[in-house]
Every structure is written in C-alpha cells, then in structure tokens.
Coordinates of C-alpha atoms and ligand atoms in Angstrom, one line a residue:
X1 CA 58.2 120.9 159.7
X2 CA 57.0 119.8 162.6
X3 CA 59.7 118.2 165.2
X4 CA 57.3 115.1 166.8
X5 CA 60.3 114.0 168.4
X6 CA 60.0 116.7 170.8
X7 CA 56.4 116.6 171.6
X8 CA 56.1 114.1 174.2
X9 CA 57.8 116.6 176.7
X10 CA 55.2 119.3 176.3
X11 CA 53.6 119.7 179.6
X12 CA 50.1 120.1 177.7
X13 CA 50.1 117.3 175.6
X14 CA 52.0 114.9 178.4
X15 CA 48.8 115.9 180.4
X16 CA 45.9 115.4 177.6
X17 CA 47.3 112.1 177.1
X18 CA 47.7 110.9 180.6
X19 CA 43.8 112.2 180.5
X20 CA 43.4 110.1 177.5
X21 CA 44.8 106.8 178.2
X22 CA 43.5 106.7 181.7
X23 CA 39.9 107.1 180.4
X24 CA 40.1 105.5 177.3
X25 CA 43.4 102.9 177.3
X26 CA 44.3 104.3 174.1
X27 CA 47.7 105.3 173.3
X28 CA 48.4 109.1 171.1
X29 CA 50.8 108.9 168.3
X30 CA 51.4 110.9 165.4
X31 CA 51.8 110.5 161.7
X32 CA 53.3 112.9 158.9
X33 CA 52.4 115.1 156.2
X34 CA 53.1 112.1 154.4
X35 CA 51.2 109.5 156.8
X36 CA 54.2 108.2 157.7
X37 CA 54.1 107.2 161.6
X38 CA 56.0 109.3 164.0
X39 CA 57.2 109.2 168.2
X40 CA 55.5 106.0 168.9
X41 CA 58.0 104.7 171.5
X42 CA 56.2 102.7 174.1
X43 CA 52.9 102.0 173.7
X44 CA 50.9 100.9 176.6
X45 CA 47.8 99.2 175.2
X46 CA 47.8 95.8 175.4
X47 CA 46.1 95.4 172.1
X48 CA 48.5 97.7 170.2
X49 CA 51.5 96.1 171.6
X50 CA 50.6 92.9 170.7
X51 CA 49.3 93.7 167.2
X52 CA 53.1 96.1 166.4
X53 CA 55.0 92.9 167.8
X54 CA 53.1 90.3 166.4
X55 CA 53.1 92.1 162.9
X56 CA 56.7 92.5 162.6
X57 CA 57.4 95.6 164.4
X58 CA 56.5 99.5 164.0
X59 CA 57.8 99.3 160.2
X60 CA 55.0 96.9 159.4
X61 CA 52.6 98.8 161.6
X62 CA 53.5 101.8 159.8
X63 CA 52.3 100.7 156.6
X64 CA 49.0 99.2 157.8
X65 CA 48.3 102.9 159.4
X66 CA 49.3 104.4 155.7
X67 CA 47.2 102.4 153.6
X68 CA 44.0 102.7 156.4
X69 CA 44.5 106.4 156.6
X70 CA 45.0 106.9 153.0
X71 CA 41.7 106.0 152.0
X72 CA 40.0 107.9 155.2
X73 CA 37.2 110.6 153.7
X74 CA 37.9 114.4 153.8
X75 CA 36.8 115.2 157.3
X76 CA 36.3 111.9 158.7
X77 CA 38.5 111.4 162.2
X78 CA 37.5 107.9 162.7
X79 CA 39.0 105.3 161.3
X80 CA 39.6 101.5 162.0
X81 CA 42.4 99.2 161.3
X82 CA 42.5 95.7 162.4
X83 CA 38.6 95.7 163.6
X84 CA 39.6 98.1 166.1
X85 CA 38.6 102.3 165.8
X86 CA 41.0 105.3 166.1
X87 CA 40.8 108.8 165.9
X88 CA 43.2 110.8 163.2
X89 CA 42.5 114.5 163.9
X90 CA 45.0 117.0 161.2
X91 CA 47.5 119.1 162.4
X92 CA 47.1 122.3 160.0
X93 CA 49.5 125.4 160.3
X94 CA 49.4 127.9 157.8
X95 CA 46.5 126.0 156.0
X96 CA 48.7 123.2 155.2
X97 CA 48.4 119.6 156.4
X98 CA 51.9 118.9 158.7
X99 CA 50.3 115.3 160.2
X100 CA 47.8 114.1 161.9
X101 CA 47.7 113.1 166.0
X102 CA 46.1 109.8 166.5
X103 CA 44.5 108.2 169.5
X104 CA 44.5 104.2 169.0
X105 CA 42.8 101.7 169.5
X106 CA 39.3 101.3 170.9
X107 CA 35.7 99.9 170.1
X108 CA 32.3 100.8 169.2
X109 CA 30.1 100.4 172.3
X110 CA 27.7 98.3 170.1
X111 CA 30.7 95.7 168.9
X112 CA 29.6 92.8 168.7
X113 CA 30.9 89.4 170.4
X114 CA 30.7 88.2 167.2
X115 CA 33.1 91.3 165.4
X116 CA 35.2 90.7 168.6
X117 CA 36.2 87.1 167.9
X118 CA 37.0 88.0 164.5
X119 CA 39.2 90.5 166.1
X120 CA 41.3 88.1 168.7
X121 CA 40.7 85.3 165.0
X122 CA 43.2 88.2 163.1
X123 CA 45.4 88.5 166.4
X124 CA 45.7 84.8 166.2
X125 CA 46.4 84.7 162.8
X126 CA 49.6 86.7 162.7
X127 CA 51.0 84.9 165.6
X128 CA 49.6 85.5 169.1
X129 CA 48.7 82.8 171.0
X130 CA 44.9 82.6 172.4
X131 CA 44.7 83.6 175.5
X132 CA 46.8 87.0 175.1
X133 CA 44.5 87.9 171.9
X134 CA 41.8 86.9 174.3
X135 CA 42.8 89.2 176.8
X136 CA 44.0 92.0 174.7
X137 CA 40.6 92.3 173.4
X138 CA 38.4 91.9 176.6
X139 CA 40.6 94.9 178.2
X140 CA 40.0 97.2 175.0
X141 CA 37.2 100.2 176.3
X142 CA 34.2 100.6 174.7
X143 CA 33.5 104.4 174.9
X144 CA 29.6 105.2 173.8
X145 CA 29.3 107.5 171.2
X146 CA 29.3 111.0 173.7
X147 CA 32.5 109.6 175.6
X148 CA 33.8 109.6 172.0
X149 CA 32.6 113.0 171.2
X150 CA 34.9 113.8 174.3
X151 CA 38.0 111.8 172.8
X152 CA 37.7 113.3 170.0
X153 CA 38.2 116.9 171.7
X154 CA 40.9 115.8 173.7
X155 CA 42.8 114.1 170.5
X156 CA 41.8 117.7 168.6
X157 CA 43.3 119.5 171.8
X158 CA 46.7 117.8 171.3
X159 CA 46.4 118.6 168.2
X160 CA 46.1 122.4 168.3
X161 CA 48.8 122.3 171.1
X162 CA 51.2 121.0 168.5
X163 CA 50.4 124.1 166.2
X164 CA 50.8 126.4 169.6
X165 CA 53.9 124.8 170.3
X166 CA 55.1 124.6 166.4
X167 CA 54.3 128.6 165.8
X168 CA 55.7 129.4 168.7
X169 CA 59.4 127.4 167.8
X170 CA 58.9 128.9 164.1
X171 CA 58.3 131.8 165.4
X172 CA 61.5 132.1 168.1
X173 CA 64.0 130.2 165.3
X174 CA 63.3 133.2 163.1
X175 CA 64.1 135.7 165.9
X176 CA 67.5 133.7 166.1
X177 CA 68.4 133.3 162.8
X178 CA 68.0 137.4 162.3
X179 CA 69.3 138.6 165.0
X180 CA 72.5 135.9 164.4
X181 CA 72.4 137.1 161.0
X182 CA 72.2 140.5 162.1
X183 CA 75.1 140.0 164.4
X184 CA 76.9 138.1 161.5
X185 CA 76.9 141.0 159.5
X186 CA 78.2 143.7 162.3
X187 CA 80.7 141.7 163.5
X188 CA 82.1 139.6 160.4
X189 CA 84.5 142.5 159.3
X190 CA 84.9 143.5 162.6
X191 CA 87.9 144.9 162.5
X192 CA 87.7 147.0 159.5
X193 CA 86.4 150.6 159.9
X194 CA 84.3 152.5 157.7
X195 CA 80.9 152.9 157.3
X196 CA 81.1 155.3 154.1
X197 CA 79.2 154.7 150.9
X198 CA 82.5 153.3 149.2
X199 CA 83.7 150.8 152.2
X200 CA 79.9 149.7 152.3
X201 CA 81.1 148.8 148.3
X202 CA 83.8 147.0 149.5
X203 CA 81.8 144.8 152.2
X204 CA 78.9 143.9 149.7
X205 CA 81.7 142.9 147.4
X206 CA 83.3 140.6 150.0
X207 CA 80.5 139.4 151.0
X208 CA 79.5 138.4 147.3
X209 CA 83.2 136.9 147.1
X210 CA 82.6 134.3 150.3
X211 CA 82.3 131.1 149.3
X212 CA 84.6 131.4 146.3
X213 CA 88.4 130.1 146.1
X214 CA 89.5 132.3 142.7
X215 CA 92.6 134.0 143.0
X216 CA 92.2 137.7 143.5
X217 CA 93.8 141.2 143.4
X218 CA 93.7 144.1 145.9
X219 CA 94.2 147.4 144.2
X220 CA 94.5 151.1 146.4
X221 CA 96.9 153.4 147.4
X222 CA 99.2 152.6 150.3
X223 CA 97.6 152.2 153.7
X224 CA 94.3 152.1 152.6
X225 CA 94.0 148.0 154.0
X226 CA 94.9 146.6 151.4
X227 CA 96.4 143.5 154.1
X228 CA 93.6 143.9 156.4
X229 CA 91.2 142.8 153.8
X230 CA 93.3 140.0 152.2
X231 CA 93.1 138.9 156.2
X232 CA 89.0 138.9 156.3
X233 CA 88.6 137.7 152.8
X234 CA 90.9 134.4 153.5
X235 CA 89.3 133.9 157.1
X236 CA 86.3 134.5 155.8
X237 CA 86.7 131.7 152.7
X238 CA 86.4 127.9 152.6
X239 CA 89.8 127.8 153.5
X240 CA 89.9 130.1 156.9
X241 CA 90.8 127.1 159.2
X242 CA 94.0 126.6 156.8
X243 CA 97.3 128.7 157.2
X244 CA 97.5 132.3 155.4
X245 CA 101.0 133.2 154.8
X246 CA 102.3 136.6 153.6
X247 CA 104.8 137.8 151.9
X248 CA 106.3 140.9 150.8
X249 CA 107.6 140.7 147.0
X250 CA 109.6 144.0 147.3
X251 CA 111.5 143.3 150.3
X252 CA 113.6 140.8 149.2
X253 CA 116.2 140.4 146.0
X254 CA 114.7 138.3 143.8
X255 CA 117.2 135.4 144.6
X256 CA 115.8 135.4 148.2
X257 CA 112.5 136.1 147.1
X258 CA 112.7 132.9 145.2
X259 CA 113.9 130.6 147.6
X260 CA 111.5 132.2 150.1
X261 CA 108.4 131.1 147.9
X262 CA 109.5 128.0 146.1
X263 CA 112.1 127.2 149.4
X264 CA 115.3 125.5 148.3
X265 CA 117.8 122.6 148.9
X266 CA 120.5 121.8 150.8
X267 CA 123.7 123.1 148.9
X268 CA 121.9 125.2 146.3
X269 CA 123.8 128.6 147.1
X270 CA 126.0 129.5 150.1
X271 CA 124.1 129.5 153.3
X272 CA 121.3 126.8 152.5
X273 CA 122.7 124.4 154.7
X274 CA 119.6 122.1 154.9
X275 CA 116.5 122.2 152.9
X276 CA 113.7 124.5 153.3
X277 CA 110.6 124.4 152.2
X278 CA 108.9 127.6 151.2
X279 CA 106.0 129.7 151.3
X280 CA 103.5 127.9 148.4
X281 CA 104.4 124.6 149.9
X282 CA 103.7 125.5 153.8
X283 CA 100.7 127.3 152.2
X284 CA 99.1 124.0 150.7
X285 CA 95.8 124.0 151.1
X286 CA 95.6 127.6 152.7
X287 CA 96.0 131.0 150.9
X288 CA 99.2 133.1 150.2
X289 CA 99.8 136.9 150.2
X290 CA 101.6 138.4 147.7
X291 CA 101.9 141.8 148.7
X292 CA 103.4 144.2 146.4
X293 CA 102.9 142.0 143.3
X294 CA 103.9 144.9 140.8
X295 CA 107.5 144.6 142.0
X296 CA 108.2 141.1 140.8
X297 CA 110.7 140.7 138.0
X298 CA 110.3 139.4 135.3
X299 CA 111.1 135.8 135.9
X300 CA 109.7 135.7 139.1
X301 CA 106.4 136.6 136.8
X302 CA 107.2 133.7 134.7
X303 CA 107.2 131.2 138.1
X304 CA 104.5 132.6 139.9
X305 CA 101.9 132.0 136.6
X306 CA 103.2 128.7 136.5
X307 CA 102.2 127.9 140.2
X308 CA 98.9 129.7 139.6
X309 CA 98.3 128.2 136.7
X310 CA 99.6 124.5 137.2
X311 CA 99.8 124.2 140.7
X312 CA 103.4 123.1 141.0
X313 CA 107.4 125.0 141.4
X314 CA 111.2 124.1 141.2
X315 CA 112.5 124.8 145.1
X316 CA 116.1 126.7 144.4
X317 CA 118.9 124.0 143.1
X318 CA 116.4 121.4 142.9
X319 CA 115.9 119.3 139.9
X320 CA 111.8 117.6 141.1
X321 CA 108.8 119.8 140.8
X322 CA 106.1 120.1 143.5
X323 CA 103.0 120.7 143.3
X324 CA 100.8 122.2 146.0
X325 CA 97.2 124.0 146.1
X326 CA 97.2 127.5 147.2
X327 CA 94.9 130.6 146.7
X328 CA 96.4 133.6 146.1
X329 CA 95.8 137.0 146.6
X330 CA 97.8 139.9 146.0
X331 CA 98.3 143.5 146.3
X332 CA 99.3 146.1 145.0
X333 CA 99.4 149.9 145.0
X334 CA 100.9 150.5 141.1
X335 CA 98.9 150.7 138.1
X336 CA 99.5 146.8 136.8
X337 CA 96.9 148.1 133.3
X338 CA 99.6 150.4 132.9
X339 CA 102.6 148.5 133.7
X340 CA 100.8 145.7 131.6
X341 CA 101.4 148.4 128.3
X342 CA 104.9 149.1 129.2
X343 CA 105.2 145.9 129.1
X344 CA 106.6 145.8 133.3
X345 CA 104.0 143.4 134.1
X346 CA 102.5 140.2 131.9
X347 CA 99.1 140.2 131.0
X348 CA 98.7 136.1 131.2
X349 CA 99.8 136.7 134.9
X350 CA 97.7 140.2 135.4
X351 CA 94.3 138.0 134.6
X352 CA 95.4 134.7 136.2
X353 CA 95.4 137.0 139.4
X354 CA 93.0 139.4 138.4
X355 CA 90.0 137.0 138.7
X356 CA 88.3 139.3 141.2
X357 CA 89.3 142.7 141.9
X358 CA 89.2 144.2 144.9
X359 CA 89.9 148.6 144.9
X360 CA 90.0 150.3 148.1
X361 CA 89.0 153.7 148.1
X362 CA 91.7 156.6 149.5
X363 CA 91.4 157.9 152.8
X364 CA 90.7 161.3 151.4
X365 CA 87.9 159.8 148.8
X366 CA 85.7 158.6 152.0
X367 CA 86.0 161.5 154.5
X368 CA 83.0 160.5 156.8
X369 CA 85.2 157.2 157.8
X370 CA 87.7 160.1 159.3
X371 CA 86.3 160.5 162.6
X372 CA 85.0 157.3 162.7
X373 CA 88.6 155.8 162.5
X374 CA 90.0 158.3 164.8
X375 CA 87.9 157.1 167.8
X376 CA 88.7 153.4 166.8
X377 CA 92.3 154.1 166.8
X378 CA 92.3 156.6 169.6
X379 CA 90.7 154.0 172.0
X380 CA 92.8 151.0 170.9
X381 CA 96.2 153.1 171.5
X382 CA 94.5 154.6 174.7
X383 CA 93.4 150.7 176.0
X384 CA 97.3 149.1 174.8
X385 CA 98.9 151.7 176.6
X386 CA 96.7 151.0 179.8
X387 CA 95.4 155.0 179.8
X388 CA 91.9 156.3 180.4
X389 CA 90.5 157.1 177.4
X390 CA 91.2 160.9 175.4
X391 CA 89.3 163.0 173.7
X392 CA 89.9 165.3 170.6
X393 CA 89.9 168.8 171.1
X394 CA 87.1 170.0 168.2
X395 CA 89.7 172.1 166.1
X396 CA 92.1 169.0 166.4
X397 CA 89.3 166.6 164.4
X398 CA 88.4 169.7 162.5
X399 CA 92.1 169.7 160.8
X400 CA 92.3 165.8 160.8
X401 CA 89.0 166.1 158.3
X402 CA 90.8 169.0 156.2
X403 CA 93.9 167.0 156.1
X404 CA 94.4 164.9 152.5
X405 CA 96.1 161.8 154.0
X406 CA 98.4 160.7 151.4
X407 CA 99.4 157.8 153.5
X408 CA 95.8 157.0 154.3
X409 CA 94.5 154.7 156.9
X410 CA 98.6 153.9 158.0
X411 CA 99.1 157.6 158.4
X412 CA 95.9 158.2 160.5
X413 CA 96.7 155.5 162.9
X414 CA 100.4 156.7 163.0
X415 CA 99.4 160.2 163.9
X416 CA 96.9 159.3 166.4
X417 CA 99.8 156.9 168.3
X418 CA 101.8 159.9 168.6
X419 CA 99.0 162.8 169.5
X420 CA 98.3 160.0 172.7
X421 CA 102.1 160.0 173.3
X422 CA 102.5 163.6 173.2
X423 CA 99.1 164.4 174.8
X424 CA 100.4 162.8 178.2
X425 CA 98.4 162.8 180.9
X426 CA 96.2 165.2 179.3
X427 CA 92.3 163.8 178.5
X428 CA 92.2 166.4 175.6
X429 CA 93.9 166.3 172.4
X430 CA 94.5 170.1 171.4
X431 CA 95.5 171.1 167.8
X432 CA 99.0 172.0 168.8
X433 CA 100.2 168.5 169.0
X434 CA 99.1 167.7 165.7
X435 CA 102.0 167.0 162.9
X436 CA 102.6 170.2 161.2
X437 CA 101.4 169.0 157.7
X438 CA 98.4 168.3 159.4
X439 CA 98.4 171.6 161.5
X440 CA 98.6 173.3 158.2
X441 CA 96.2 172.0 156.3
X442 CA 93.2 173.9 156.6
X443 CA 95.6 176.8 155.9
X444 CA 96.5 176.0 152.2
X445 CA 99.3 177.9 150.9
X446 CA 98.2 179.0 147.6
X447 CA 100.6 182.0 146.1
X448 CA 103.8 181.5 147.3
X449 CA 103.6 177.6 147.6
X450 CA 106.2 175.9 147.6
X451 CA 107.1 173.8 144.2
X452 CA 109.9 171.4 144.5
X453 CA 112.8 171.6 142.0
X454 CA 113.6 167.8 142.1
X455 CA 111.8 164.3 143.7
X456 CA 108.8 163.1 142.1
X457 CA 107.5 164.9 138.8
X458 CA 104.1 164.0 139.2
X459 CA 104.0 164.9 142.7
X460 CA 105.5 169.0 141.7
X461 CA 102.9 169.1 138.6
X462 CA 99.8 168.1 141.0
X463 CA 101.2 170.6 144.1
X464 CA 101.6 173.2 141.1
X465 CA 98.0 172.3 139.7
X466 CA 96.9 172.5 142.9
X467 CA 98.8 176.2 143.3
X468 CA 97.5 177.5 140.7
X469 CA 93.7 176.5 140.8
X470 CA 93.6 177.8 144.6
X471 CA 94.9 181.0 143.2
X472 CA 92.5 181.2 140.6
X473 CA 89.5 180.2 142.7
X474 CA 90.2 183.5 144.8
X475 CA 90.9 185.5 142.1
X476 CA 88.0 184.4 140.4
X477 CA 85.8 184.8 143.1
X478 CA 85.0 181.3 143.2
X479 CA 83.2 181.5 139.3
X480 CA 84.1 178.4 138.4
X481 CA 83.1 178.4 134.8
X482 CA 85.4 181.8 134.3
X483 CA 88.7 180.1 135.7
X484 CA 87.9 177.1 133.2
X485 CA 88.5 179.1 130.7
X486 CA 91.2 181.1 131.8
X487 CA 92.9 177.7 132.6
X488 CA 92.2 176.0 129.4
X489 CA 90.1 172.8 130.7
X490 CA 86.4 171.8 131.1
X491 CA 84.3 172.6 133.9
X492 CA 83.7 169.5 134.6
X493 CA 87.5 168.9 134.7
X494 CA 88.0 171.9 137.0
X495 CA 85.1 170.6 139.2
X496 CA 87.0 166.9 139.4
X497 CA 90.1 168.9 140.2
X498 CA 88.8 171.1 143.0
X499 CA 87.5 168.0 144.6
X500 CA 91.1 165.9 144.2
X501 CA 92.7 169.1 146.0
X502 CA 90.0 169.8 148.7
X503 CA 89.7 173.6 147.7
X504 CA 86.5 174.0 148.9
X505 CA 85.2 177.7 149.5
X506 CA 85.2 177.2 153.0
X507 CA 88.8 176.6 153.8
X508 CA 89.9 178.7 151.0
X509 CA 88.0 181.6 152.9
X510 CA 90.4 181.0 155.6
X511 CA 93.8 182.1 153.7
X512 CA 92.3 184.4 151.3
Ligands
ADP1 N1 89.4 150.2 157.3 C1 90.3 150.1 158.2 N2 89.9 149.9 159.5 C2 90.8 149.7 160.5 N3 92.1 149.7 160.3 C3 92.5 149.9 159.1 C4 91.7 150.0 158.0 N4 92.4 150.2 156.8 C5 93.7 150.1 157.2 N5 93.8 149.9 158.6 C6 95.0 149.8 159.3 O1 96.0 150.6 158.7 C7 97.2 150.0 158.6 C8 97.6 149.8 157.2 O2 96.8 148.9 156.6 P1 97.3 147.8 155.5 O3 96.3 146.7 155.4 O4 98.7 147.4 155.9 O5 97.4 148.7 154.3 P2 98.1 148.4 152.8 O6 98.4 147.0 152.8 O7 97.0 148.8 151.9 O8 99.3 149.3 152.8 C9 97.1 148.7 159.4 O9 97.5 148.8 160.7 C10 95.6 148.4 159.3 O10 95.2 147.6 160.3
MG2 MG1 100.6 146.7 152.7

C-alpha cells in the first residue's frame, strides 16, 4: 500500500513536478489501485480548478477520472477527460498495479479552435461563466508531440520515484517490526531466568496463553516461580492495565480467609467494625492470585467454584450477593489429581481452574539455568547493596551445580544473598562460605548416611533409596544392568532413579 499522503514531501518528486508544471501548467496527482483519486490538494491550473469546482468538488471529479481511466487500453498513458489530455503512467511494485501518477490537463498542439469552444461550451455548461471558461482554455499549453514524449518521462520519473520511495519504507518497516519483535520476545519475560529446554516450554506456552482470559493453574514444587509467572501471565493478558491481587490461601484460618476474599460487613464478627470489601470485588475486572489453592477447605472450595463459575459471593454476615468479573489463577505445589481421589480437593473446582495448566520444572530438572541464575542474582544483590560486582570462585559454582535444590529457585537466590553478605569486601566467592548442605554435596554420603528415624516418611524412603543405589553403583562398578537386578527394579527404573539422585559416575568417583 502505497501512502500518497506522504509523497508531496519527497524532494524528487516536489522537484519533477515544479519541472512539470512550469513547463507544461499541468498539475500531478495520483489515483489508486482502485482508480480512486489520491493527494490532490491545491491544484494550480486554471482549467482544473474551475472544472473540480464547477463539477461539484473533488468527489465528482473523482468519478469522472474513474470512469475515463477505466476504459483507457493496456499501455496507453494518454488519456482525455473533458476535451482536455492527461497522462496516467502505473505505479507497479512487485509486478502489481498500486496506482497510477497523473499529469492533467493539457492539449494536442493540433486542437482545433473549433474542439476548443466545445471545450469552454462544456465549462459553460456545468456552471462557469464565459469569460473564465474563456480564459481557462486560452492559458491551457499545447505541448507538440516531442515536448510530450518529455512529459511523459517526467510523469514516468515520478512514478518510479514513488516505487524508490515505497521499497525503501517497506523495506525499513520490516526492519522495525523484527527487530521490535525481536526485542519483544527478549525482553517480554524479562525478568524470568532460564534459557533451558524446559523454561523455553514454559515461554512458548505463555506466549500461546496471551490473549486468552481462562482461568488457569500453576503446578511445581516450591520456589520454582510459580508467583513470578502468574505476575507475567496477568501483565502480559488483556487485563494487564487492571489490578492483580494475591492472596495466600494457607496463611489465614479459613474464617479470615473468607472475609479476606468475599470482605464482610459491619458487625458480622467481633472486630469488623465497618464494612470491607474483599479481594474478588477490589479485583473486578483484573486478575486474582490464589496461591496455595490445595489448602482450601472444604467450604471455601464450595465458594470459590461458585465465584468462578457464576461470578458472584456472600461478603461475611451479609445477606446480598455480588457479583464481580475476575480471572483467576492459582498455585499450587500439592498433587490436586491426587488430592482429587482422596477426595481433599473437588474435581468441579480442579477443572473450573484447571483450564490451562501451567508446570514449572524443578531447579534440579533444568541444571544449565544454574549458573545462569547465579549471575542474575549475584548482580542484583551486588547492585541493591551498592557493591562492585563478585565473582564465583570456580569450585564455589562447581558445588552450586552438584547441589539438588530442594527449595529451588527461592533457595538459590537465598544462598547467593548470604555468600555476598558473608563474602565482604572480598570480589571472590570461595567454596568455604557456601551453606554446608551445599559444601557437601558433591561429597555424597553413601554408606553410613544418615536415615532419619522420624519427620517426613517419604523424604527417609527416597534418602534411603538414594543410600542404597549409591552404594550399589560402587559396588557394582557402575554396571547398571547388574545392580537392577540385585535391587529388584527395571533398568530403565534404575536409570530414572540415578538421574532423580544426581549419582553420576563423576561425583561418585569423588567419595568412593
Ligand atoms: N525463573 C526465575 N527467574 C528469576 N527469578 C526467579 C525465577 N523463578 C523464581 N524466581 C525467584 O525466586 C523466588 C521464588 O519464586 P516464587 O514465584 O515466589 O516461587 P513459588 O511461588 O513457586 O514458590 C522469587 O524471589 C522469584 O522472583
Ligand atoms: Mg509461592
């Protein structure tokens, strides 16, 4: 599409036409794809003027040009509308027809004074007055048929200049569009590290998710950003410009919990001494957070599908629903399938929420993001605590890759405050000041490890798995198949296992 507006302030064409219209009197104007006339502001021929105005204005004009240009021949340039001659030259980009330029009005150098009071007859006709039409005609130039040769190459000049000029803008929008896009895309999750195969998952996902409004639910372990992404995906929706509120569903009892979401009125237990209005209301038209869904009670289950799924609530001691329209997205870190069987958690709410799921991979699932989170963090500590920037000692990254990060990206950024608080005014971060979980880990304690006796069941039976596969590994010389057996499970089981525990050969080595 060509943008005619803009032409008349090309230095080129500005000049071709001053060229043109001092030789010839003829104003340049363009037309269309779809012959439709285009930029025709001011023109200065006295004939032209007269016959727009006289015929109702450029509307009218517009029309006339159509239907004359219309019925122009395949490669004919000249045409004539009103007794008077123009030249129509295409403007062709990319072998298809964008317009034409058009040089108007002139006449043939053999017009006769007979053709030429018919002309000033059909001025007179639609309304001028005789001695203007007179005029207007005696003043139009005659060019003989070389001179018109020229004007033709001058009208064809202007056109290619408009191709020049079009190419050239086509050309530098398209730069701008993919290098925006480009920036778009490295800077729209800005603030979310990870470049590994499973957080480029998660981007392509969110990215997908964009435009929509459906509820959805974060699943991952804890620390793994499970807040940071409900952040980008509600900035990043339809409703961005609207408030995102967040809220906690296991830090409260459920009474508060309640009267936190759905508010409450004045008198409705001791302590609400005015009405407040809560979280799904303030919310309206933004998004909520419900972090830690799986810890709702039961009832609170029952009210929150009834908000999802109806839009409105009962604020605490009140006897008038509300209604309000609010996205939600939660979070959690349990297994809501499995609570779903135990019947902890209902399954009309689980797919009212579930609409898209979002997973977050474990810290220890996407180890190249390791380092690549350790600068990020390093330098944001180093920059809020106003100190030139550290450095990792190569052992101290070395053990940060072999550590498992339970707590995932939390813990990371937890250890990394305190190595820059404990590294002082030193530039490099040795090994030494590393947490001892994480000093140890390269160093796994197979035999000899300790098993708990009480705490977490699951927790004891994985450190014990993890015990006794170490062992084995060692023992076995690192023949996996042989261990298998001796174990009971599946390769492929043993395989999945090794992996889960980070026994690799390499940091086995180390301890054996
Ligand atoms: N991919 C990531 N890039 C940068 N920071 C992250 C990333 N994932 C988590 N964090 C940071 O780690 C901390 C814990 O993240 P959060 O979203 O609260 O985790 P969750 O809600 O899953 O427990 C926050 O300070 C968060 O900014
Ligand atoms: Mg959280």
């Amino acid at each position: 599409m060509i943008a005619f507006k803009n032409l008349r302030d090309l230095h080129a064409i500005k000049k071709i036409g001053t060229i043109i219209r001092s030789w010839f009197d003829l104003d340049i104007f363009y037309c269309d794809s779809n012959l439709n006339l285009k930029s025709l502001d001011n023109p200065q021929n006295l004939f032209l003027k007269l016959f727009i105005e006289k015929l109702g204005g450029q509307q009218t004009f517009s029309q006339e040009l159509k239907r004359t240009l219309e019925v122009l021949g395949e490669g004919e340039v000249i045409f004539e509308l009103a007794g008077a001659k123009g030249i129509a030259i295409n403007i062709v980009m990319g072998g298809e027809n964008q317009g034409k330029t058009i040089a108007y009005p002139f006449l043939g150098d053999n017009t006769t004074s007979g053709e030429e009071a018919e002309i000033i007859k059909f001025l007179m006709d639609i309304g001028a007055n005789k001695n203007e039409a007179t005029e207007a005609v005696k003043k139009m130039k005659r060019p003989p048929t070389e001179n018109q040769e020229k004007l033709t190459e001058l009208v064809s000049l202007v056109a290619e200049e408009i191709v020049d000029y079009q190419s050239a803008q086509d050309k530098r929008d398209e730069i701008v569009q993919k290098l925006s896009s480009e920036l778009s895309d490295k800077y729209r999750y800005h603030n979310i590290i990870g470049k590994s195969g499973e957080m480029q998952k998660v981007y392509s996902l969110l990215d997908k998710i964009k435009k929509s409004e459906s509820n959805i639910l974060i699943q991952g372990d804890n620390g793994t950003g499970k807040e940071l992404v409900a952040k980008a995906i509600h900035y990043n929706s339809p409703r961005g410009e609207k408030l995102f509120l967040e809220v906690n569903c296991s830090a409260f009892n459920e009474n508060i919990l309640d009267s936190e979401l759905f508010g409450h009125v004045k008198g409705s237990f001791t302590g609400a001494i005015k009405d407040k209005p809560g979280l799904f209301e303030m919310a309206d038209g933004g998004t909520i957070f419900l972090d830690e869904i799986g810890d709702t009670s039961p009832s609170m289950q029952v009210k929150l599908l009834r908000v999802i799924q109806e839009g409105t609530f009962l604020p605490v001691g009140g006897n008038a629903q509300k209604s309000t329209d609010v996205r939600v997205i939660c979070a959690t870190n349990k297994n809501l399938e499995e609570m779903i069987i135990n019947k902890e958690f209902r399954e009309d709410l689980y797919y009212r929420l579930n609409v898209i799921n979002v997973y977050l991979p474990a810290l220890r699932n996407r180890e190249g993001d390791i380092p690549l989170l350790m600068e990020y963090f390093l330098k944001k500590r180093c920059d809020s605590m106003g100190v030139p920037l550290k450095d990792f000692a190569k052992k101290t990254k070395e053990k940060m890759m072999d550590y498992a990060w339970p707590g995932n990206v939390r813990e990371l950024e937890n250890e990394i405050e305190r190595l820059v608080v404990l590294t002082g005014d030193e530039k490099m971060i040795l090994p030494d000041s590393l947490s001892p979980r994480i000093l140890d880990a390269g160093g796994i304690s197979v035999s000899g490890g300790f098993i708990p006796a009480s705490g977490s069941l699951k927790k004891a039976v994985a450190e014990l798995e993890r015990v006794m596969i170490g062992d084995g590994l060692i023992r076995c010389n690192f023949n996996k198949s042989r261990l298998a057996k001796e174990l009971g499970i599946s390769r492929a089981s043993l395989i999945m296992k090794v992996e889960k525990y980070r026994l690799d050969k390499r940091r086995l080595k180390e301890v054996a």
